[in-house]
mmCIF file of C-alpha atoms in Angstrom:
data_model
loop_
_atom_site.group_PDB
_atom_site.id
_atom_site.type_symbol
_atom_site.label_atom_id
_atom_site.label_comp_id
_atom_site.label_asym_id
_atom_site.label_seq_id
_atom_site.Cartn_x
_atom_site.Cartn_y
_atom_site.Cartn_z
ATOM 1 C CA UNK H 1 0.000 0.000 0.000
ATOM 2 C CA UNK H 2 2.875 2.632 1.000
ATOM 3 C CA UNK H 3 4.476 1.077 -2.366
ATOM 4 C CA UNK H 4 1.590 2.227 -3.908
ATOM 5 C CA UNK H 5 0.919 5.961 -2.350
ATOM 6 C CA UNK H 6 4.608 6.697 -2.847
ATOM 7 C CA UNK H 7 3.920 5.268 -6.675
ATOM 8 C CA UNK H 8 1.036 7.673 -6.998
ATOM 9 C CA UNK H 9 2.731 10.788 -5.380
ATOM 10 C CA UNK H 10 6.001 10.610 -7.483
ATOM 11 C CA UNK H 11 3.889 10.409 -10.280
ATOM 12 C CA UNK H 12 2.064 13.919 -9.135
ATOM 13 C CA UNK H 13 5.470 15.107 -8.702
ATOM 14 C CA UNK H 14 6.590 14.360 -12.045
ATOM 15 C CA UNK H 15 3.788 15.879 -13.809
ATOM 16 C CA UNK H 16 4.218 19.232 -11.976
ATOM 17 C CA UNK H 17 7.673 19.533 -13.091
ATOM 18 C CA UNK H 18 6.719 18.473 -16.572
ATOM 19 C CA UNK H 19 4.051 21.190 -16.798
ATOM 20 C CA UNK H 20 6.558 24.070 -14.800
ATOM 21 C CA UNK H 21 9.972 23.260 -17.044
ATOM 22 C CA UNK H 22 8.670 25.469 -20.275
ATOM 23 C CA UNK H 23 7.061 29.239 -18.938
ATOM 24 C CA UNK H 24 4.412 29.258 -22.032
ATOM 25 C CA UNK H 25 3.743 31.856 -24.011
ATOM 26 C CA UNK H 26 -0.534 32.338 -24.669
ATOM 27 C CA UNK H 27 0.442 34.722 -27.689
ATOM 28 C CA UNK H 28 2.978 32.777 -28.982
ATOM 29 C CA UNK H 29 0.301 29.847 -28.786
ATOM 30 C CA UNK H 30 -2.230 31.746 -30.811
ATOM 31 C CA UNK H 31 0.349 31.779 -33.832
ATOM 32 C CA UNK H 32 1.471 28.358 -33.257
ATOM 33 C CA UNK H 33 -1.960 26.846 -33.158
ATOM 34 C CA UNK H 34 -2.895 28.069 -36.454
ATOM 35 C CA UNK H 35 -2.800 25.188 -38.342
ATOM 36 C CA UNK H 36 -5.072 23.757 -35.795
ATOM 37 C CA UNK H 37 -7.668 25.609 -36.374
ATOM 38 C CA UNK H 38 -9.163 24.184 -39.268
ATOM 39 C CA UNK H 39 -9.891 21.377 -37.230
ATOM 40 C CA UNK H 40 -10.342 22.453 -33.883
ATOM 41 C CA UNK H 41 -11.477 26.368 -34.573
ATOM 42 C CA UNK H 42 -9.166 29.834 -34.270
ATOM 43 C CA UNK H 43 -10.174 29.551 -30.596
ATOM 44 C CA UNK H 44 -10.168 25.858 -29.963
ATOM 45 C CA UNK H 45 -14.347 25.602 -30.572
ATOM 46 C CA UNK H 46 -14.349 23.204 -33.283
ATOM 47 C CA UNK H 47 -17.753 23.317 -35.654
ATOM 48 C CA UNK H 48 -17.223 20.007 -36.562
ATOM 49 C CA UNK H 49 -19.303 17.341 -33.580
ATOM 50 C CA UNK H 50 -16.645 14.691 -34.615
ATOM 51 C CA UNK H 51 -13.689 17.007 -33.626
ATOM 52 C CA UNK H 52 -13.099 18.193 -29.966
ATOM 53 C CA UNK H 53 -13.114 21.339 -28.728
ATOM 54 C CA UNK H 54 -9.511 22.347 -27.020
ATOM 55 C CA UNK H 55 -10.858 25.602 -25.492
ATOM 56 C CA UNK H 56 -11.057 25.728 -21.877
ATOM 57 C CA UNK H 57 -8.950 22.432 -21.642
ATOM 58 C CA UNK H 58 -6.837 21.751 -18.787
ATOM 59 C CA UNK H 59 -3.164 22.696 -19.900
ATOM 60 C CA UNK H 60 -1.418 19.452 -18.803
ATOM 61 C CA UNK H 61 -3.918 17.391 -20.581
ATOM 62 C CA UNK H 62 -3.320 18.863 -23.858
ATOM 63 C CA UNK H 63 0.295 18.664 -23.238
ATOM 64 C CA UNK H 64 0.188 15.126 -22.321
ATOM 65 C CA UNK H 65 -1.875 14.638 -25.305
ATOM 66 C CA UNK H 66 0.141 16.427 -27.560
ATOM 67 C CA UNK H 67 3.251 14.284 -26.700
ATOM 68 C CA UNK H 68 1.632 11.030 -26.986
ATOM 69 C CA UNK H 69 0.788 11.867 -30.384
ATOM 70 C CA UNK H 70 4.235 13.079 -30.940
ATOM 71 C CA UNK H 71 6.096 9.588 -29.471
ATOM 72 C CA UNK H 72 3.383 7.523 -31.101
ATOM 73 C CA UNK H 73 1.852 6.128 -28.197
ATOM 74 C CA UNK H 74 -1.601 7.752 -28.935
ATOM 75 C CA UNK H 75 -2.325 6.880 -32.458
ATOM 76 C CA UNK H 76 -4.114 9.295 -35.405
ATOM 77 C CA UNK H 77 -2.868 9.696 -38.250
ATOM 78 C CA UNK H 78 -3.407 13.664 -39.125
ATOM 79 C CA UNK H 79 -2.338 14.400 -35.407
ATOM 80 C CA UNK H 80 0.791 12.298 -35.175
ATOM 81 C CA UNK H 81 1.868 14.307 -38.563
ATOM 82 C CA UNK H 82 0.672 17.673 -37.542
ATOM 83 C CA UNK H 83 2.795 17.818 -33.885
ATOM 84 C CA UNK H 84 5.933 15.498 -35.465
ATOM 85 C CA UNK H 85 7.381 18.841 -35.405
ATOM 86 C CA UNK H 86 6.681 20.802 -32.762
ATOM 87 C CA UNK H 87 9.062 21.736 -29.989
ATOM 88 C CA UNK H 88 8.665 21.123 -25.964
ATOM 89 C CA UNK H 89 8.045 24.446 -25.962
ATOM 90 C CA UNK H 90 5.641 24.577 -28.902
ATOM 91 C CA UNK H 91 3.393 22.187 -27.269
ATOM 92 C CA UNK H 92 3.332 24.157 -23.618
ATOM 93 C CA UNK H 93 2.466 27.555 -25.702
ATOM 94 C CA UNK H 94 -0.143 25.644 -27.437
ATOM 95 C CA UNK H 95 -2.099 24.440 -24.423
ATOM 96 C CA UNK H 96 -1.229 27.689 -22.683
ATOM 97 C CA UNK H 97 -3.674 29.178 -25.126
ATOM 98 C CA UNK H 98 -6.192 26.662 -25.616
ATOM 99 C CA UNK H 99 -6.514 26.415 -21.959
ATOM 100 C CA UNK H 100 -6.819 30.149 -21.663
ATOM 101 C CA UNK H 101 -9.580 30.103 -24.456
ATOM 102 C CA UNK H 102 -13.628 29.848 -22.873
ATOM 103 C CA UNK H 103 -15.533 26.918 -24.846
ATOM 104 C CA UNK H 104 -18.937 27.545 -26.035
ATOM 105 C CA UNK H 105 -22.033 25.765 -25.079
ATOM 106 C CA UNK H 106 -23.962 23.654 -27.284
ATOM 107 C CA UNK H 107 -27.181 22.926 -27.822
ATOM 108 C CA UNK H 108 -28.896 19.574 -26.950
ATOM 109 C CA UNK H 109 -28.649 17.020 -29.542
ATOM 110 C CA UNK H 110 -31.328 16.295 -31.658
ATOM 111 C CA UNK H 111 -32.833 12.879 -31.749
ATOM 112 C CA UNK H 112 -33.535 11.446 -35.001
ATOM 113 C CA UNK H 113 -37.360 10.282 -35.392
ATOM 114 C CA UNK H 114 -37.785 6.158 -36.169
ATOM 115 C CA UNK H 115 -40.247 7.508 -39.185
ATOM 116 C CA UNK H 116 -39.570 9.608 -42.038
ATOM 117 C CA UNK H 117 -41.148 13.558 -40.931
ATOM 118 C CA UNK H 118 -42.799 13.424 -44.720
ATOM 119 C CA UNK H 119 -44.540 10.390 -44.309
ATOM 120 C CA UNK H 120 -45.912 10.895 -41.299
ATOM 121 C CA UNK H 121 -49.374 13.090 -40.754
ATOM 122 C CA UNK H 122 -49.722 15.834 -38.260
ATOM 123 C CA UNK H 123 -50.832 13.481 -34.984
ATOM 124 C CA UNK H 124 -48.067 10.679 -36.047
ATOM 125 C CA UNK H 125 -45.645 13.676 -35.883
ATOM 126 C CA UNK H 126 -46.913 15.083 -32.684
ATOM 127 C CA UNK H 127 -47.011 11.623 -31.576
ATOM 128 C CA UNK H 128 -43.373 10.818 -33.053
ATOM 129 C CA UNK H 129 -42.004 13.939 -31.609
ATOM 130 C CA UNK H 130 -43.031 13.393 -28.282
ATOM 131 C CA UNK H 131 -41.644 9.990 -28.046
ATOM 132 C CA UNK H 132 -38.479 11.215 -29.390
ATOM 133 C CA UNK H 133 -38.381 13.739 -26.153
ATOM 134 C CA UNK H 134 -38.964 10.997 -23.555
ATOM 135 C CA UNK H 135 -36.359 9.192 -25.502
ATOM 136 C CA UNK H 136 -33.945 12.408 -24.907
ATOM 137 C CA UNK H 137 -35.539 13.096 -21.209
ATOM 138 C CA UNK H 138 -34.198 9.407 -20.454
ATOM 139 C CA UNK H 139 -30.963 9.374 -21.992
ATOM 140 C CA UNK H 140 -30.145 12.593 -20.081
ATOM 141 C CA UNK H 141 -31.254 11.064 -16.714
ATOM 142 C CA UNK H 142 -29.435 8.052 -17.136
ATOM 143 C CA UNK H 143 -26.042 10.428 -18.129
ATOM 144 C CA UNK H 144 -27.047 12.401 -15.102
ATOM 145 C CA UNK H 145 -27.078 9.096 -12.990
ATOM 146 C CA UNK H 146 -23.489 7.137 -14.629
ATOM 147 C CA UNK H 147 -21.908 10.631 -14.239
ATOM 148 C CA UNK H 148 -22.406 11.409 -10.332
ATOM 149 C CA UNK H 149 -22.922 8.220 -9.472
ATOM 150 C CA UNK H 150 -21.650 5.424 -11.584
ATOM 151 C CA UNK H 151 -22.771 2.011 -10.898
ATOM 152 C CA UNK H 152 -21.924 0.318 -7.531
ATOM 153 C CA UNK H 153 -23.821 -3.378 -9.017
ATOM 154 C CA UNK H 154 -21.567 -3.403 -12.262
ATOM 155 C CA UNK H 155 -18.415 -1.747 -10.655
ATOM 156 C CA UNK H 156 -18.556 1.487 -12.917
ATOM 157 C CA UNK H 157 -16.943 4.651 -11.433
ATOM 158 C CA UNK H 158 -18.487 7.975 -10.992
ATOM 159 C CA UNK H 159 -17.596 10.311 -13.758
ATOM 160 C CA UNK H 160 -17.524 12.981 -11.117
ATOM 161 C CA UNK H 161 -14.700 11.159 -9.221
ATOM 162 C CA UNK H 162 -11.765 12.442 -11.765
ATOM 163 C CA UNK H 163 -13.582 14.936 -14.067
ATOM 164 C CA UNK H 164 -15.699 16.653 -11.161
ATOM 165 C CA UNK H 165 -18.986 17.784 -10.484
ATOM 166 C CA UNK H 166 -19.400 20.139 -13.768
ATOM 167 C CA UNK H 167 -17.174 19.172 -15.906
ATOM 168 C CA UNK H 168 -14.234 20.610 -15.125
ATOM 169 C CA UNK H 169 -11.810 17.724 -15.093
ATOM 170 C CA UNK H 170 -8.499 17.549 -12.892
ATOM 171 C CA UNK H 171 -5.764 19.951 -13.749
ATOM 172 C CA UNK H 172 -3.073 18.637 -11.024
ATOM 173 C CA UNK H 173 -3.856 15.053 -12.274
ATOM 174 C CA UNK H 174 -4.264 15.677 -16.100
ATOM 175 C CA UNK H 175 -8.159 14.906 -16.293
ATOM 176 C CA UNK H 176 -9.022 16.418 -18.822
ATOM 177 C CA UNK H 177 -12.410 19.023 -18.275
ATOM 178 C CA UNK H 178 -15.581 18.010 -20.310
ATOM 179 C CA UNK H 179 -17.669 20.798 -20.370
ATOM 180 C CA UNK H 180 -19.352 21.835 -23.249
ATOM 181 C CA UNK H 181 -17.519 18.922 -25.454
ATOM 182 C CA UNK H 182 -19.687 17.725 -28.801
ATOM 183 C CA UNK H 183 -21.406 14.418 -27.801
ATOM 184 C CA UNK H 184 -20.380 12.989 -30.629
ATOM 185 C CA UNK H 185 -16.707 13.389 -29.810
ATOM 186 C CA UNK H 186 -17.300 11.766 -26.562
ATOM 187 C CA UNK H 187 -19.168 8.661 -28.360
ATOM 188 C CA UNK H 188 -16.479 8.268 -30.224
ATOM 189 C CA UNK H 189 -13.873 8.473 -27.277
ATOM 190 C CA UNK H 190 -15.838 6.381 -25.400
ATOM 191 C CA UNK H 191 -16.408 3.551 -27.612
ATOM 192 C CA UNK H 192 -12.726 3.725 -28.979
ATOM 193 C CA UNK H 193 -12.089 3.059 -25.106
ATOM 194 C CA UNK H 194 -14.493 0.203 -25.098
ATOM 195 C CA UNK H 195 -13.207 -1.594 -28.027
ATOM 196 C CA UNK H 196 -9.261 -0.901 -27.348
ATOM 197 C CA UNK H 197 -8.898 1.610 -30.146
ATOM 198 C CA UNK H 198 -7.639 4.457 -28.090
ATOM 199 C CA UNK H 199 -6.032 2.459 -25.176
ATOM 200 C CA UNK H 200 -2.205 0.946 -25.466
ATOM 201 C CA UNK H 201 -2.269 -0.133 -22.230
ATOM 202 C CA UNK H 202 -4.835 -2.395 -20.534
ATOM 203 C CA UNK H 203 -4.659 -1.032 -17.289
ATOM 204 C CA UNK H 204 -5.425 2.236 -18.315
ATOM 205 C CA UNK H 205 -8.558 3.896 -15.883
ATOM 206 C CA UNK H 206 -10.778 4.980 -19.097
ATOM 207 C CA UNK H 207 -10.038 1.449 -20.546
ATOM 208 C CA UNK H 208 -11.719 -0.432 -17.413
ATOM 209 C CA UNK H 209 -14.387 1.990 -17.209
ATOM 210 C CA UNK H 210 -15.765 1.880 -21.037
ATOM 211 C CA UNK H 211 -15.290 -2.066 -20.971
ATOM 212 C CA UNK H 212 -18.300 -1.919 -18.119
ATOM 213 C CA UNK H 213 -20.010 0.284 -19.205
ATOM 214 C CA UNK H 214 -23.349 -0.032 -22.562
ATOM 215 C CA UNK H 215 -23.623 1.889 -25.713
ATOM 216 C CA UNK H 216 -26.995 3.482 -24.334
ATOM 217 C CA UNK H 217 -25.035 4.883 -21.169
ATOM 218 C CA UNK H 218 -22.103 5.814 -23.478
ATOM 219 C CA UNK H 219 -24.617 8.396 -25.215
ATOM 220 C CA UNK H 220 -26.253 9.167 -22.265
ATOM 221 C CA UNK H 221 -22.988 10.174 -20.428
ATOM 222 C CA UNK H 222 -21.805 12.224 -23.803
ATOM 223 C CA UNK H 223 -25.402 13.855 -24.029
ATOM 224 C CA UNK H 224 -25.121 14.729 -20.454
ATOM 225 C CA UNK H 225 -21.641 16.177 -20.778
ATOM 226 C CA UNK H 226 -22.067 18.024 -23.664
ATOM 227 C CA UNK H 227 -24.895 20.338 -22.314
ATOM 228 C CA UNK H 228 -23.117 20.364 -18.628
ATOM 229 C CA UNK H 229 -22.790 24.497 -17.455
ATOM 230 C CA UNK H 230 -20.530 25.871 -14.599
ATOM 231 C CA UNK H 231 -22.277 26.607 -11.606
#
């Protein structure tokens, strides 16, 4: 157990000197993120659902991101080209000014109805669109539910726990925030958890989490998150 704390601490320890070794530059970040913003938007707000916002992110997140796509441990194939080159310092100015950046809100996402709008008439609509809104009204309960609570029964931790109580993530730690990301983003992260695609190593927290958890929570959770607000 002491093994274990001391493990966890040094760990801390290293990350802190990781993130205070390069004093970043915000300005110097806005010109070196500019070939990210066709992507991720001028001021890290992406437009694009299936792209993640950056704005607002915790600093040594993005850093730690940025490097495993530099040393090939996290695998994509645009982002392990587009920071090959970048510097130490590159990356710390870079997530200087994303993290200084405020993310936008979004709006909730639209459910699809089971029937196409043009063959339906005016009560099957009413009728479609209302089941479509319990549908959402669920979803969002159960997110509500995974995400403070978890899931003693099926061992699934409490979003909360590491990414805490609105979103915000762990900044110390490296969790990232999650606040205002596109739901569709977070599907996709999820599920690439759940199915090994973003994990290279087993014992990785997210990895243990997404293997517990269903694809109906995994929406849930990302429709939840994406409409979360500060207090």
């Amino acid at each position: 157990m002491k093994k274990s704390f001391l493990a966890v601490s040094m760990s801390f320890v290293l990350l802190n000197i990781t993130g205070a070794a390069y004093s970043a530059d915000i300005n110097a970040g806005r010109a070196k993120s500019a070939s990210c913003a066709s992507c991720h938007g001028e001021e890290g707000n992406s437009m694009v659902p299936m792209f993640p916002k950056l704005a607002d992110q915790n600093e040594e997140y993005l850093i730690k991101q940025m490097k495993a796509f530099k040393d090939g441990s996290r695998r994509d194939a645009t982002m392990n080209s587009m920071v090959a080159g970048l510097s130490d310092q590159d990356i710390a100015d870079i997530a200087a000014f994303y993290e200084a950046q405020k993310v936008t809100e979004n709006s909730l996402p639209r459910l699809e109805l089971d029937d196409d709008e043009d063959d339906l008439s005016a009560e099957q609509f009413a009728e479609a669109k209302k089941a479509a809104q319990a549908q959402q009204d669920a979803l969002l309960a159960l997110g509500y539910d995974v995400y403070r609570n978890g899931n003693l029964e099926r061992e699934i931790s409490a979003c909360i726990a590491c990414h805490g109580p609105y979103g915000e993530g762990n900044k110390p730690a490296s969790f990232p925030a999650l606040q205002g990301q596109h739901a569709d983003y977070l599907i996709k992260t999820l599920t690439d958890f759940k199915t090994n695609v973003r994990s290279n190593n087993p014992e990785n927290m997210m990895h243990m989490i997404a293997n517990k958890i269903t694809d109906e929570e995994i929406k849930a959770i990302a429709y939840h998150v994406s409409v979360m607000k500060s207090h």
